[in-house]
Structures are given as structure tokens and as C-alpha cells.
Amino acid sequence: MSITATHRLIQFSKIAVLTDLESDSEKILRYAGSLARWYGAKLLLAHACAPELHVEPPPEPLPNWPESGTPPKQDAEEKVRSLTGKLHLQDLVSRVIIREASIGFLLHELEEYRPNLVVIATHGREGMRKWLAGSVCEEVFRKVQWPVLVLGPGMVEKDLTLQKQFRTILYGTDMSAVSVSALQYAAGIAHDHDAQLIALYVDENPEEAFSFDRAMALQRLKDWLEDRADGLAEALTGVHSMVESGKAETEIVKAAAEWGADLVVLGARGRAAAGPASHFMGGTAYEVVCTSGCPVLIVPQPR
């Protein structure tokens, strides 16, 4: 089945790409460009040079570590021009935003352009540069109000498969209000790409009364999905529901690998949100990002 652009449930017309302009930027921009062409979207390329966050190089210089920390603005502008030309993205890039400011300031400025999606990569938790990149990534998906597509270490360290369509989408839910917006994106993207949608609930407290019967837990998940299917009935047709026990991040990554998922979708609550934290607020989502072999879409709870 081929879904035309006018009948898609999810429209990504502006995709913002946050890049550190390091060696992996070409892969990330190529992937973002592939998404933009599929959705008929424009790209906003954004980079923050933050002198106030200058980091001294380690005693043993790492490959590509700049001599003076963050590259100056003019070097960043030249790198962007070079990358967009090399990857033939000139027709997709509508704006380039390079600021000598913190990532928080850059995110605030991006609000003016109202992107529908942010794409960012993280190297995870290993090494000083990777720790810094990971910190920025987590700050991004906790602060912004738009979905964030994160390419984790498993994606950055290998050649990215440039797919025009997702085939299998894994949606992880804790059945909280935080997960509802993520469900809309997971179901909508699955519908638009004619992909298999798998809904996974991970029971981290198997000794709780609710969990004594796996069949009951599975029925509760199906009922939860059905109760929130308003406007999504067609998109949720054929959804495969699963219940597992254990650590949420471990089971999500395991299921994604077993099903050959092209995308994992999770909900997240920002730091400033009131009420008890969902286990997808930052910890679980970030752990999934760091170990997933496919991109992870983090969908924030609406403000």
C-alpha cells in the first residue's frame, strides 16, 4: 500500500538537524536528507559554538580534537557549506543557524522556526568527547517540545542504511499519560510507511499484584491502546502487543533487535514537568538510545 503525502497522519515539513560538525556529521546529514526527501521537508541546520563551555583537550589528544576547543564560527560556516555541497543538500536546506552560544540558547532560537522534528546523534557514554555529546543529546530531548530522532552509537559507528520507508516500528509504553503522544507518532508513522507496529509494555515490578498473570497484563495493554485509539483506529489495525518483564531499557532494545525494528518510539517528560517522573523521562530513553541498533524517536509530553 502506498500512502500519498496528503493522506499521511504525520507531516514533517521542517526537520532541524543539530550537528557538532565532527567526523560523523556527514552520515547524520545524509540520513536527515533521506528523511527530508521522503517527507518533502526542508532542513534547518543548527550548530552551537559555545566559548563559555570551552573544554581543554585531554593529555593524549583524541583524533580530530580541535586545537582550541570548539571550532570558531567561520570554520563552522565553511564546514556546513562543504557538507551540503558534497551531499547535494542545497535544495533541501532552507536555513543554517550557527551561534556562538550554548545549546540551550540555540534550542530557544529554533522555537522561532517551529520545526516538526529534531535530528541529533550521540556517541554514548564512553570517553570525554562522547560524554559531552551524550550530555547535549539528553539536554535536547528533555527541553524541546518537538519529537527528537536520535541516532545512537549503534547507528553512528556504522554505515547508515538510507531507507525511504520504515518497515517495522517498536513502540515502548509505560501506559502513562507521557506515552500517549508517542503512541500518536508511532501509529501515525507506521500507517504512513505501511509498517508493522509493535507495542511493548515492560513490567519492571513483576511482584506487583497487577503482574501475577501475564495474560491479564497483555489484556491491560490492549485495552489501554484501544481506549486511546481515537482517530488512530486505522493506524492501530494489526498492531502486535507484547508484555515482557525486566529492565525497560534492556527489554526494549532486545525486542527491537529481535523484530529487526527500523525505529523505536518512546515518550518522555521534560525536567520541568510536574508530577511523578515517568521511567521514560530521561534515564530509560537515554539508555535505549545508547544501546539501540536503530534510530530512537523521543516524543515529549505536550506542555
PDB file of C-alpha atoms in Angstrom:
ATOM      1  CA  MET A   1       0.000   0.000   0.000  1.00  0.00           C
ATOM      2  CA  SER A   2       1.344   3.450  -0.913  1.00  0.00           C
ATOM      3  CA  ILE A   3       0.232   6.392   1.227  1.00  0.00           C
ATOM      4  CA  THR A   4       0.246   9.715  -0.592  1.00  0.00           C
ATOM      5  CA  ALA A   5       1.616  12.787   1.173  1.00  0.00           C
ATOM      6  CA  THR A   6      -1.849  14.316   1.540  1.00  0.00           C
ATOM      7  CA  HIS A   7      -3.133  11.219   3.373  1.00  0.00           C
ATOM      8  CA  ARG A   8      -0.273  10.887   5.831  1.00  0.00           C
ATOM      9  CA  LEU A   9      -1.138  11.141   9.507  1.00  0.00           C
ATOM     10  CA  ILE A  10       2.270  12.604  10.397  1.00  0.00           C
ATOM     11  CA  GLN A  11       3.675  15.560   8.481  1.00  0.00           C
ATOM     12  CA  PHE A  12       7.324  16.532   8.931  1.00  0.00           C
ATOM     13  CA  SER A  13       7.701  19.712   6.878  1.00  0.00           C
ATOM     14  CA  LYS A  14      10.662  21.203   8.773  1.00  0.00           C
ATOM     15  CA  ILE A  15      13.435  18.984  10.110  1.00  0.00           C
ATOM     16  CA  ALA A  16      16.077  20.609  12.295  1.00  0.00           C
ATOM     17  CA  VAL A  17      19.458  18.889  12.403  1.00  0.00           C
ATOM     18  CA  LEU A  18      21.702  19.650  15.381  1.00  0.00           C
ATOM     19  CA  THR A  19      25.264  18.846  14.399  1.00  0.00           C
ATOM     20  CA  ASP A  20      28.641  19.197  16.105  1.00  0.00           C
ATOM     21  CA  LEU A  21      30.292  19.256  12.630  1.00  0.00           C
ATOM     22  CA  GLU A  22      32.681  16.481  13.630  1.00  0.00           C
ATOM     23  CA  SER A  23      33.644  13.444  11.541  1.00  0.00           C
ATOM     24  CA  ASP A  24      30.242  11.732  11.831  1.00  0.00           C
ATOM     25  CA  SER A  25      28.289  14.747  10.583  1.00  0.00           C
ATOM     26  CA  GLU A  26      28.271  13.513   7.010  1.00  0.00           C
ATOM     27  CA  LYS A  27      26.432  10.314   7.976  1.00  0.00           C
ATOM     28  CA  ILE A  28      23.924  12.204  10.100  1.00  0.00           C
ATOM     29  CA  LEU A  29      23.185  14.817   7.437  1.00  0.00           C
ATOM     30  CA  ARG A  30      22.870  12.138   4.772  1.00  0.00           C
ATOM     31  CA  TYR A  31      20.298  10.305   6.917  1.00  0.00           C
ATOM     32  CA  ALA A  32      18.399  13.523   7.675  1.00  0.00           C
ATOM     33  CA  GLY A  33      18.421  14.375   3.981  1.00  0.00           C
ATOM     34  CA  SER A  34      16.921  10.979   3.170  1.00  0.00           C
ATOM     35  CA  LEU A  35      14.104  11.612   5.654  1.00  0.00           C
ATOM     36  CA  ALA A  36      13.535  15.112   4.297  1.00  0.00           C
ATOM     37  CA  ARG A  37      13.196  13.853   0.737  1.00  0.00           C
ATOM     38  CA  TRP A  38      10.709  11.158   1.786  1.00  0.00           C
ATOM     39  CA  TYR A  39       8.566  13.667   3.684  1.00  0.00           C
ATOM     40  CA  GLY A  40       9.028  16.530   1.247  1.00  0.00           C
ATOM     41  CA  ALA A  41      10.540  18.539   4.098  1.00  0.00           C
ATOM     42  CA  LYS A  42      13.084  21.338   4.399  1.00  0.00           C
ATOM     43  CA  LEU A  43      16.175  21.115   6.595  1.00  0.00           C
ATOM     44  CA  LEU A  44      17.300  23.588   9.245  1.00  0.00           C
ATOM     45  CA  LEU A  45      20.970  23.014  10.063  1.00  0.00           C
ATOM     46  CA  ALA A  46      21.956  24.227  13.530  1.00  0.00           C
ATOM     47  CA  HIS A  47      25.308  24.328  15.311  1.00  0.00           C
ATOM     48  CA  ALA A  48      26.308  25.904  18.633  1.00  0.00           C
ATOM     49  CA  CYS A  49      29.825  27.200  19.236  1.00  0.00           C
ATOM     50  CA  ALA A  50      29.985  27.817  22.970  1.00  0.00           C
ATOM     51  CA  PRO A  51      33.207  29.555  24.072  1.00  0.00           C
ATOM     52  CA  GLU A  52      31.954  29.720  27.630  1.00  0.00           C
ATOM     53  CA  LEU A  53      31.813  25.921  27.630  1.00  0.00           C
ATOM     54  CA  HIS A  54      35.404  25.582  26.326  1.00  0.00           C
ATOM     55  CA  VAL A  55      36.880  22.178  27.137  1.00  0.00           C
ATOM     56  CA  GLU A  56      40.632  21.653  27.340  1.00  0.00           C
ATOM     57  CA  PRO A  57      41.919  18.792  25.171  1.00  0.00           C
ATOM     58  CA  PRO A  58      42.942  15.649  27.034  1.00  0.00           C
ATOM     59  CA  PRO A  59      46.645  14.928  27.746  1.00  0.00           C
ATOM     60  CA  GLU A  60      46.583  12.399  24.892  1.00  0.00           C
ATOM     61  CA  PRO A  61      44.844  14.296  22.047  1.00  0.00           C
ATOM     62  CA  LEU A  62      41.947  12.408  20.508  1.00  0.00           C
ATOM     63  CA  PRO A  63      41.571  12.180  16.714  1.00  0.00           C
ATOM     64  CA  ASN A  64      40.101  15.405  15.247  1.00  0.00           C
ATOM     65  CA  TRP A  65      40.267  17.219  18.610  1.00  0.00           C
ATOM     66  CA  PRO A  66      40.419  20.913  17.623  1.00  0.00           C
ATOM     67  CA  GLU A  67      43.468  22.783  18.889  1.00  0.00           C
ATOM     68  CA  SER A  68      41.383  25.499  20.504  1.00  0.00           C
ATOM     69  CA  GLY A  69      38.258  23.590  21.569  1.00  0.00           C
ATOM     70  CA  THR A  70      35.011  24.412  19.735  1.00  0.00           C
ATOM     71  CA  PRO A  71      35.691  25.459  16.098  1.00  0.00           C
ATOM     72  CA  PRO A  72      35.133  29.205  15.508  1.00  0.00           C
ATOM     73  CA  LYS A  73      32.028  30.383  13.765  1.00  0.00           C
ATOM     74  CA  GLN A  74      33.707  30.992  10.405  1.00  0.00           C
ATOM     75  CA  ASP A  75      35.139  27.490  10.338  1.00  0.00           C
ATOM     76  CA  ALA A  76      31.704  26.090  11.179  1.00  0.00           C
ATOM     77  CA  GLU A  77      30.133  28.034   8.322  1.00  0.00           C
ATOM     78  CA  GLU A  78      32.728  26.680   5.905  1.00  0.00           C
ATOM     79  CA  LYS A  79      32.160  23.109   7.105  1.00  0.00           C
ATOM     80  CA  VAL A  80      28.412  23.464   6.588  1.00  0.00           C
ATOM     81  CA  ARG A  81      28.897  24.772   3.049  1.00  0.00           C
ATOM     82  CA  SER A  82      31.276  21.925   2.282  1.00  0.00           C
ATOM     83  CA  LEU A  83      28.949  19.233   3.680  1.00  0.00           C
ATOM     84  CA  THR A  84      25.793  20.495   1.998  1.00  0.00           C
ATOM     85  CA  GLY A  85      27.631  20.684  -1.331  1.00  0.00           C
ATOM     86  CA  LYS A  86      29.194  17.242  -1.005  1.00  0.00           C
ATOM     87  CA  LEU A  87      25.867  15.629  -0.070  1.00  0.00           C
ATOM     88  CA  HIS A  88      23.840  17.621  -2.630  1.00  0.00           C
ATOM     89  CA  LEU A  89      21.525  19.031   0.030  1.00  0.00           C
ATOM     90  CA  GLN A  90      21.378  22.609  -1.259  1.00  0.00           C
ATOM     91  CA  ASP A  91      17.790  22.176  -2.448  1.00  0.00           C
ATOM     92  CA  LEU A  92      16.727  20.879   0.981  1.00  0.00           C
ATOM     93  CA  VAL A  93      18.485  23.315   3.317  1.00  0.00           C
ATOM     94  CA  SER A  94      16.270  26.325   3.947  1.00  0.00           C
ATOM     95  CA  ARG A  95      18.308  27.862   6.778  1.00  0.00           C
ATOM     96  CA  VAL A  96      21.641  27.484   8.562  1.00  0.00           C
ATOM     97  CA  ILE A  97      21.856  28.660  12.162  1.00  0.00           C
ATOM     98  CA  ILE A  98      25.332  28.929  13.696  1.00  0.00           C
ATOM     99  CA  ARG A  99      25.621  30.697  17.023  1.00  0.00           C
ATOM    100  CA  GLU A 100      28.432  31.295  19.486  1.00  0.00           C
ATOM    101  CA  ALA A 101      26.179  30.345  22.344  1.00  0.00           C
ATOM    102  CA  SER A 102      25.082  27.439  24.487  1.00  0.00           C
ATOM    103  CA  ILE A 103      22.917  24.604  23.200  1.00  0.00           C
ATOM    104  CA  GLY A 104      20.092  25.943  25.375  1.00  0.00           C
ATOM    105  CA  PHE A 105      20.218  29.299  23.574  1.00  0.00           C
ATOM    106  CA  LEU A 106      20.250  27.560  20.198  1.00  0.00           C
ATOM    107  CA  LEU A 107      17.206  25.484  21.120  1.00  0.00           C
ATOM    108  CA  HIS A 108      15.396  28.628  22.237  1.00  0.00           C
ATOM    109  CA  GLU A 109      16.139  30.289  18.893  1.00  0.00           C
ATOM    110  CA  LEU A 110      14.913  27.235  16.998  1.00  0.00           C
ATOM    111  CA  GLU A 111      11.473  27.760  18.519  1.00  0.00           C
ATOM    112  CA  GLU A 112      11.038  30.710  16.152  1.00  0.00           C
ATOM    113  CA  TYR A 113      11.180  28.350  13.162  1.00  0.00           C
ATOM    114  CA  ARG A 114       8.831  25.708  14.603  1.00  0.00           C
ATOM    115  CA  PRO A 115      10.462  22.509  13.342  1.00  0.00           C
ATOM    116  CA  ASN A 116       8.343  19.349  13.360  1.00  0.00           C
ATOM    117  CA  LEU A 117      11.316  17.116  14.131  1.00  0.00           C
ATOM    118  CA  VAL A 118      14.847  17.420  15.507  1.00  0.00           C
ATOM    119  CA  VAL A 119      17.594  15.018  14.433  1.00  0.00           C
ATOM    120  CA  ILE A 120      20.671  14.584  16.623  1.00  0.00           C
ATOM    121  CA  ALA A 121      23.352  11.961  17.217  1.00  0.00           C
ATOM    122  CA  THR A 122      25.088  10.792  20.365  1.00  0.00           C
ATOM    123  CA  HIS A 123      28.222   8.724  20.889  1.00  0.00           C
ATOM    124  CA  GLY A 124      27.006   7.476  24.261  1.00  0.00           C
ATOM    125  CA  ARG A 125      28.946   7.448  27.480  1.00  0.00           C
ATOM    126  CA  GLU A 126      32.468   6.328  26.545  1.00  0.00           C
ATOM    127  CA  GLY A 127      35.264   8.903  26.622  1.00  0.00           C
ATOM    128  CA  MET A 128      35.304  12.632  27.296  1.00  0.00           C
ATOM    129  CA  ARG A 129      34.089  13.788  23.882  1.00  0.00           C
ATOM    130  CA  LYS A 130      31.389  11.127  23.821  1.00  0.00           C
ATOM    131  CA  TRP A 131      30.256  12.051  27.321  1.00  0.00           C
ATOM    132  CA  LEU A 132      29.878  15.671  26.277  1.00  0.00           C
ATOM    133  CA  ALA A 133      27.923  14.690  23.154  1.00  0.00           C
ATOM    134  CA  GLY A 134      25.697  12.449  25.235  1.00  0.00           C
ATOM    135  CA  SER A 135      25.014  15.234  27.719  1.00  0.00           C
ATOM    136  CA  VAL A 136      23.936  17.550  24.897  1.00  0.00           C
ATOM    137  CA  CYS A 137      21.675  14.868  23.470  1.00  0.00           C
ATOM    138  CA  GLU A 138      19.911  14.295  26.776  1.00  0.00           C
ATOM    139  CA  GLU A 139      19.536  18.035  27.326  1.00  0.00           C
ATOM    140  CA  VAL A 140      17.911  18.354  23.922  1.00  0.00           C
ATOM    141  CA  PHE A 141      15.226  15.721  24.316  1.00  0.00           C
ATOM    142  CA  ARG A 142      14.405  16.901  27.837  1.00  0.00           C
ATOM    143  CA  LYS A 143      13.982  20.545  26.836  1.00  0.00           C
ATOM    144  CA  VAL A 144      12.414  20.737  23.402  1.00  0.00           C
ATOM    145  CA  GLN A 145       8.732  20.476  22.614  1.00  0.00           C
ATOM    146  CA  TRP A 146       9.216  18.628  19.312  1.00  0.00           C
ATOM    147  CA  PRO A 147       9.941  14.951  18.664  1.00  0.00           C
ATOM    148  CA  VAL A 148      13.669  14.189  18.643  1.00  0.00           C
ATOM    149  CA  LEU A 149      15.092  11.479  16.402  1.00  0.00           C
ATOM    150  CA  VAL A 150      18.330  10.263  17.968  1.00  0.00           C
ATOM    151  CA  LEU A 151      20.990   8.285  16.146  1.00  0.00           C
ATOM    152  CA  GLY A 152      22.888   6.432  18.852  1.00  0.00           C
ATOM    153  CA  PRO A 153      26.339   4.821  18.824  1.00  0.00           C
ATOM    154  CA  GLY A 154      24.991   1.759  17.050  1.00  0.00           C
ATOM    155  CA  MET A 155      23.966   3.983  14.146  1.00  0.00           C
ATOM    156  CA  VAL A 156      26.843   6.468  14.076  1.00  0.00           C
ATOM    157  CA  GLU A 157      29.598   3.864  14.163  1.00  0.00           C
ATOM    158  CA  LYS A 158      28.368   2.034  11.066  1.00  0.00           C
ATOM    159  CA  ASP A 159      27.224   2.945   7.607  1.00  0.00           C
ATOM    160  CA  LEU A 160      23.658   4.143   7.915  1.00  0.00           C
ATOM    161  CA  THR A 161      21.119   2.329   5.794  1.00  0.00           C
ATOM    162  CA  LEU A 162      19.284   5.027   3.881  1.00  0.00           C
ATOM    163  CA  GLN A 163      15.728   3.764   3.837  1.00  0.00           C
ATOM    164  CA  LYS A 164      12.917   5.599   2.162  1.00  0.00           C
ATOM    165  CA  GLN A 165      10.414   3.780   4.337  1.00  0.00           C
ATOM    166  CA  PHE A 166      10.352   2.268   7.796  1.00  0.00           C
ATOM    167  CA  ARG A 167       9.251  -1.360   7.781  1.00  0.00           C
ATOM    168  CA  THR A 168       8.978  -2.238  11.482  1.00  0.00           C
ATOM    169  CA  ILE A 169       8.335   0.198  14.339  1.00  0.00           C
ATOM    170  CA  LEU A 170       8.614  -0.668  18.026  1.00  0.00           C
ATOM    171  CA  TYR A 171       6.600   1.493  20.408  1.00  0.00           C
ATOM    172  CA  GLY A 172       7.561   1.249  24.086  1.00  0.00           C
ATOM    173  CA  THR A 173       4.969   2.373  26.611  1.00  0.00           C
ATOM    174  CA  ASP A 174       4.605   2.538  30.386  1.00  0.00           C
ATOM    175  CA  MET A 175       0.861   3.191  29.859  1.00  0.00           C
ATOM    176  CA  SER A 176       1.130   6.647  31.400  1.00  0.00           C
ATOM    177  CA  ALA A 177      -0.069   9.987  30.032  1.00  0.00           C
ATOM    178  CA  VAL A 178       3.508  10.599  28.864  1.00  0.00           C
ATOM    179  CA  SER A 179       3.162   7.729  26.381  1.00  0.00           C
ATOM    180  CA  VAL A 180       0.021   8.989  24.645  1.00  0.00           C
ATOM    181  CA  SER A 181       1.706  11.500  22.332  1.00  0.00           C
ATOM    182  CA  ALA A 182       4.353   8.913  21.483  1.00  0.00           C
ATOM    183  CA  LEU A 183       1.562   6.487  20.520  1.00  0.00           C
ATOM    184  CA  GLN A 184       0.158   9.016  18.058  1.00  0.00           C
ATOM    185  CA  TYR A 185       3.534   9.302  16.347  1.00  0.00           C
ATOM    186  CA  ALA A 186       4.268   5.571  16.421  1.00  0.00           C
ATOM    187  CA  ALA A 187       0.867   4.655  14.974  1.00  0.00           C
ATOM    188  CA  GLY A 188       0.889   7.536  12.504  1.00  0.00           C
ATOM    189  CA  ILE A 189       4.362   6.767  11.149  1.00  0.00           C
ATOM    190  CA  ALA A 190       3.523   3.052  10.926  1.00  0.00           C
ATOM    191  CA  HIS A 191       0.389   3.927   8.951  1.00  0.00           C
ATOM    192  CA  ASP A 192       2.205   6.317   6.607  1.00  0.00           C
ATOM    193  CA  HIS A 193       5.055   3.876   5.910  1.00  0.00           C
ATOM    194  CA  ASP A 194       2.809   0.803   5.781  1.00  0.00           C
ATOM    195  CA  ALA A 195       4.983  -0.638   8.550  1.00  0.00           C
ATOM    196  CA  GLN A 196       4.387  -3.308  11.196  1.00  0.00           C
ATOM    197  CA  LEU A 197       3.716  -1.669  14.580  1.00  0.00           C
ATOM    198  CA  ILE A 198       4.708  -3.497  17.760  1.00  0.00           C
ATOM    199  CA  ALA A 199       3.542  -2.148  21.132  1.00  0.00           C
ATOM    200  CA  LEU A 200       5.675  -3.232  24.086  1.00  0.00           C
ATOM    201  CA  TYR A 201       4.986  -2.818  27.801  1.00  0.00           C
ATOM    202  CA  VAL A 202       7.787  -3.808  30.165  1.00  0.00           C
ATOM    203  CA  ASP A 203       6.746  -4.818  33.660  1.00  0.00           C
ATOM    204  CA  GLU A 204       9.593  -3.771  35.937  1.00  0.00           C
ATOM    205  CA  ASN A 205       7.741  -4.865  39.087  1.00  0.00           C
ATOM    206  CA  PRO A 206       6.649  -8.446  38.438  1.00  0.00           C
ATOM    207  CA  GLU A 207       5.780  -8.938  42.106  1.00  0.00           C
ATOM    208  CA  GLU A 208       3.058  -6.299  41.982  1.00  0.00           C
ATOM    209  CA  ALA A 209      -0.497  -7.657  42.085  1.00  0.00           C
ATOM    210  CA  PHE A 210      -1.174  -6.459  38.554  1.00  0.00           C
ATOM    211  CA  SER A 211       1.603  -8.608  37.133  1.00  0.00           C
ATOM    212  CA  PHE A 212       0.763 -12.015  38.550  1.00  0.00           C
ATOM    213  CA  ASP A 213      -0.868 -13.079  35.327  1.00  0.00           C
ATOM    214  CA  ARG A 214       0.857 -12.391  32.006  1.00  0.00           C
ATOM    215  CA  ALA A 215      -2.414 -12.747  30.111  1.00  0.00           C
ATOM    216  CA  MET A 216      -4.001 -10.057  32.281  1.00  0.00           C
ATOM    217  CA  ALA A 217      -1.050  -7.750  31.701  1.00  0.00           C
ATOM    218  CA  LEU A 218      -1.338  -8.233  27.949  1.00  0.00           C
ATOM    219  CA  GLN A 219      -5.085  -7.574  28.032  1.00  0.00           C
ATOM    220  CA  ARG A 220      -4.499  -4.395  30.014  1.00  0.00           C
ATOM    221  CA  LEU A 221      -2.094  -3.177  27.333  1.00  0.00           C
ATOM    222  CA  LYS A 222      -4.584  -3.968  24.560  1.00  0.00           C
ATOM    223  CA  ASP A 223      -7.363  -2.172  26.454  1.00  0.00           C
ATOM    224  CA  TRP A 224      -5.090   0.840  27.022  1.00  0.00           C
ATOM    225  CA  LEU A 225      -4.320   1.040  23.309  1.00  0.00           C
ATOM    226  CA  GLU A 226      -7.981   0.677  22.353  1.00  0.00           C
ATOM    227  CA  ASP A 227      -9.042   3.399  24.806  1.00  0.00           C
ATOM    228  CA  ARG A 228      -6.589   5.799  23.167  1.00  0.00           C
ATOM    229  CA  ALA A 229      -7.341   4.855  19.572  1.00  0.00           C
ATOM    230  CA  ASP A 230      -9.477   7.927  18.902  1.00  0.00           C
ATOM    231  CA  GLY A 231      -8.506   8.957  15.386  1.00  0.00           C
ATOM    232  CA  LEU A 232      -5.974   6.123  15.216  1.00  0.00           C
ATOM    233  CA  ALA A 233      -8.243   3.129  14.634  1.00  0.00           C
ATOM    234  CA  GLU A 234      -6.973   2.515  11.105  1.00  0.00           C
ATOM    235  CA  ALA A 235      -3.355   3.114  12.129  1.00  0.00           C
ATOM    236  CA  LEU A 236      -3.633   0.645  15.019  1.00  0.00           C
ATOM    237  CA  THR A 237      -5.135  -2.097  12.890  1.00  0.00           C
ATOM    238  CA  GLY A 238      -2.793  -5.063  13.023  1.00  0.00           C
ATOM    239  CA  VAL A 239      -0.722  -3.753  15.948  1.00  0.00           C
ATOM    240  CA  HIS A 240       1.131  -6.562  17.728  1.00  0.00           C
ATOM    241  CA  SER A 241       1.062  -6.204  21.529  1.00  0.00           C
ATOM    242  CA  MET A 242       3.765  -7.616  23.809  1.00  0.00           C
ATOM    243  CA  VAL A 243       4.454  -7.727  27.546  1.00  0.00           C
ATOM    244  CA  GLU A 244       7.880  -8.502  28.987  1.00  0.00           C
ATOM    245  CA  SER A 245       9.389  -8.429  32.473  1.00  0.00           C
ATOM    246  CA  GLY A 246      12.728  -6.899  33.406  1.00  0.00           C
ATOM    247  CA  LYS A 247      14.560  -3.612  32.965  1.00  0.00           C
ATOM    248  CA  ALA A 248      12.671  -1.469  30.485  1.00  0.00           C
ATOM    249  CA  GLU A 249      15.725  -0.295  28.528  1.00  0.00           C
ATOM    250  CA  THR A 250      17.078  -3.836  28.215  1.00  0.00           C
ATOM    251  CA  GLU A 251      13.808  -5.353  27.015  1.00  0.00           C
ATOM    252  CA  ILE A 252      13.100  -2.526  24.576  1.00  0.00           C
ATOM    253  CA  VAL A 253      16.492  -2.849  22.891  1.00  0.00           C
ATOM    254  CA  LYS A 254      16.195  -6.646  22.897  1.00  0.00           C
ATOM    255  CA  ALA A 255      12.750  -6.575  21.274  1.00  0.00           C
ATOM    256  CA  ALA A 256      13.883  -4.028  18.683  1.00  0.00           C
ATOM    257  CA  ALA A 257      16.753  -6.310  17.694  1.00  0.00           C
ATOM    258  CA  GLU A 258      14.612  -9.448  17.592  1.00  0.00           C
ATOM    259  CA  TRP A 259      11.978  -7.802  15.402  1.00  0.00           C
ATOM    260  CA  GLY A 260      14.514  -6.009  13.212  1.00  0.00           C
ATOM    261  CA  ALA A 261      12.932  -2.662  14.047  1.00  0.00           C
ATOM    262  CA  ASP A 262      13.852   0.327  11.898  1.00  0.00           C
ATOM    263  CA  LEU A 263      12.618   2.765  14.542  1.00  0.00           C
ATOM    264  CA  VAL A 264      11.899   2.778  18.282  1.00  0.00           C
ATOM    265  CA  VAL A 265       9.372   5.317  19.600  1.00  0.00           C
ATOM    266  CA  LEU A 266       9.278   6.373  23.263  1.00  0.00           C
ATOM    267  CA  GLY A 267       7.591   9.118  25.249  1.00  0.00           C
ATOM    268  CA  ALA A 268       9.495  11.470  27.544  1.00  0.00           C
ATOM    269  CA  ARG A 269       8.661  14.033  30.197  1.00  0.00           C
ATOM    270  CA  GLY A 270      10.784  17.176  30.426  1.00  0.00           C
ATOM    271  CA  ARG A 271      12.596  18.181  33.600  1.00  0.00           C
ATOM    272  CA  ALA A 272      10.184  20.994  34.318  1.00  0.00           C
ATOM    273  CA  ALA A 273       7.083  18.833  34.137  1.00  0.00           C
ATOM    274  CA  ALA A 274       5.052  18.463  37.291  1.00  0.00           C
ATOM    275  CA  GLY A 275       4.095  15.203  38.902  1.00  0.00           C
ATOM    276  CA  PRO A 276       5.939  11.924  39.342  1.00  0.00           C
ATOM    277  CA  ALA A 277       8.544  11.144  36.691  1.00  0.00           C
ATOM    278  CA  SER A 278       7.828   8.528  34.098  1.00  0.00           C
ATOM    279  CA  HIS A 279      10.568   5.955  33.776  1.00  0.00           C
ATOM    280  CA  PHE A 280      10.878   7.213  30.186  1.00  0.00           C
ATOM    281  CA  MET A 281      11.678  10.766  31.384  1.00  0.00           C
ATOM    282  CA  GLY A 282      15.370  10.578  30.678  1.00  0.00           C
ATOM    283  CA  GLY A 283      17.039   7.534  32.153  1.00  0.00           C
ATOM    284  CA  THR A 284      15.322   4.780  30.185  1.00  0.00           C
ATOM    285  CA  ALA A 285      15.073   6.781  26.969  1.00  0.00           C
ATOM    286  CA  TYR A 286      18.742   7.706  27.082  1.00  0.00           C
ATOM    287  CA  GLU A 287      19.811   4.149  27.909  1.00  0.00           C
ATOM    288  CA  VAL A 288      17.806   2.891  24.938  1.00  0.00           C
ATOM    289  CA  VAL A 289      19.423   5.493  22.686  1.00  0.00           C
ATOM    290  CA  CYS A 290      22.911   4.455  23.810  1.00  0.00           C
ATOM    291  CA  THR A 291      22.395   0.754  23.059  1.00  0.00           C
ATOM    292  CA  SER A 292      19.822   0.649  20.265  1.00  0.00           C
ATOM    293  CA  GLY A 293      20.837  -0.577  16.840  1.00  0.00           C
ATOM    294  CA  CYS A 294      18.246   1.650  15.169  1.00  0.00           C
ATOM    295  CA  PRO A 295      17.140   5.291  15.478  1.00  0.00           C
ATOM    296  CA  VAL A 296      15.034   6.231  18.513  1.00  0.00           C
ATOM    297  CA  LEU A 297      12.253   8.799  18.299  1.00  0.00           C
ATOM    298  CA  ILE A 298      11.736  10.570  21.633  1.00  0.00           C
ATOM    299  CA  VAL A 299       8.326  12.268  21.831  1.00  0.00           C
ATOM    300  CA  PRO A 300       7.894  14.813  24.649  1.00  0.00           C
ATOM    301  CA  GLN A 301       4.702  15.190  26.593  1.00  0.00           C
ATOM    302  CA  PRO A 302       2.848  18.311  25.333  1.00  0.00           C
ATOM    303  CA  ARG A 303       3.382  21.356  27.519  1.00  0.00           C
TER     304      ARG A 303
END
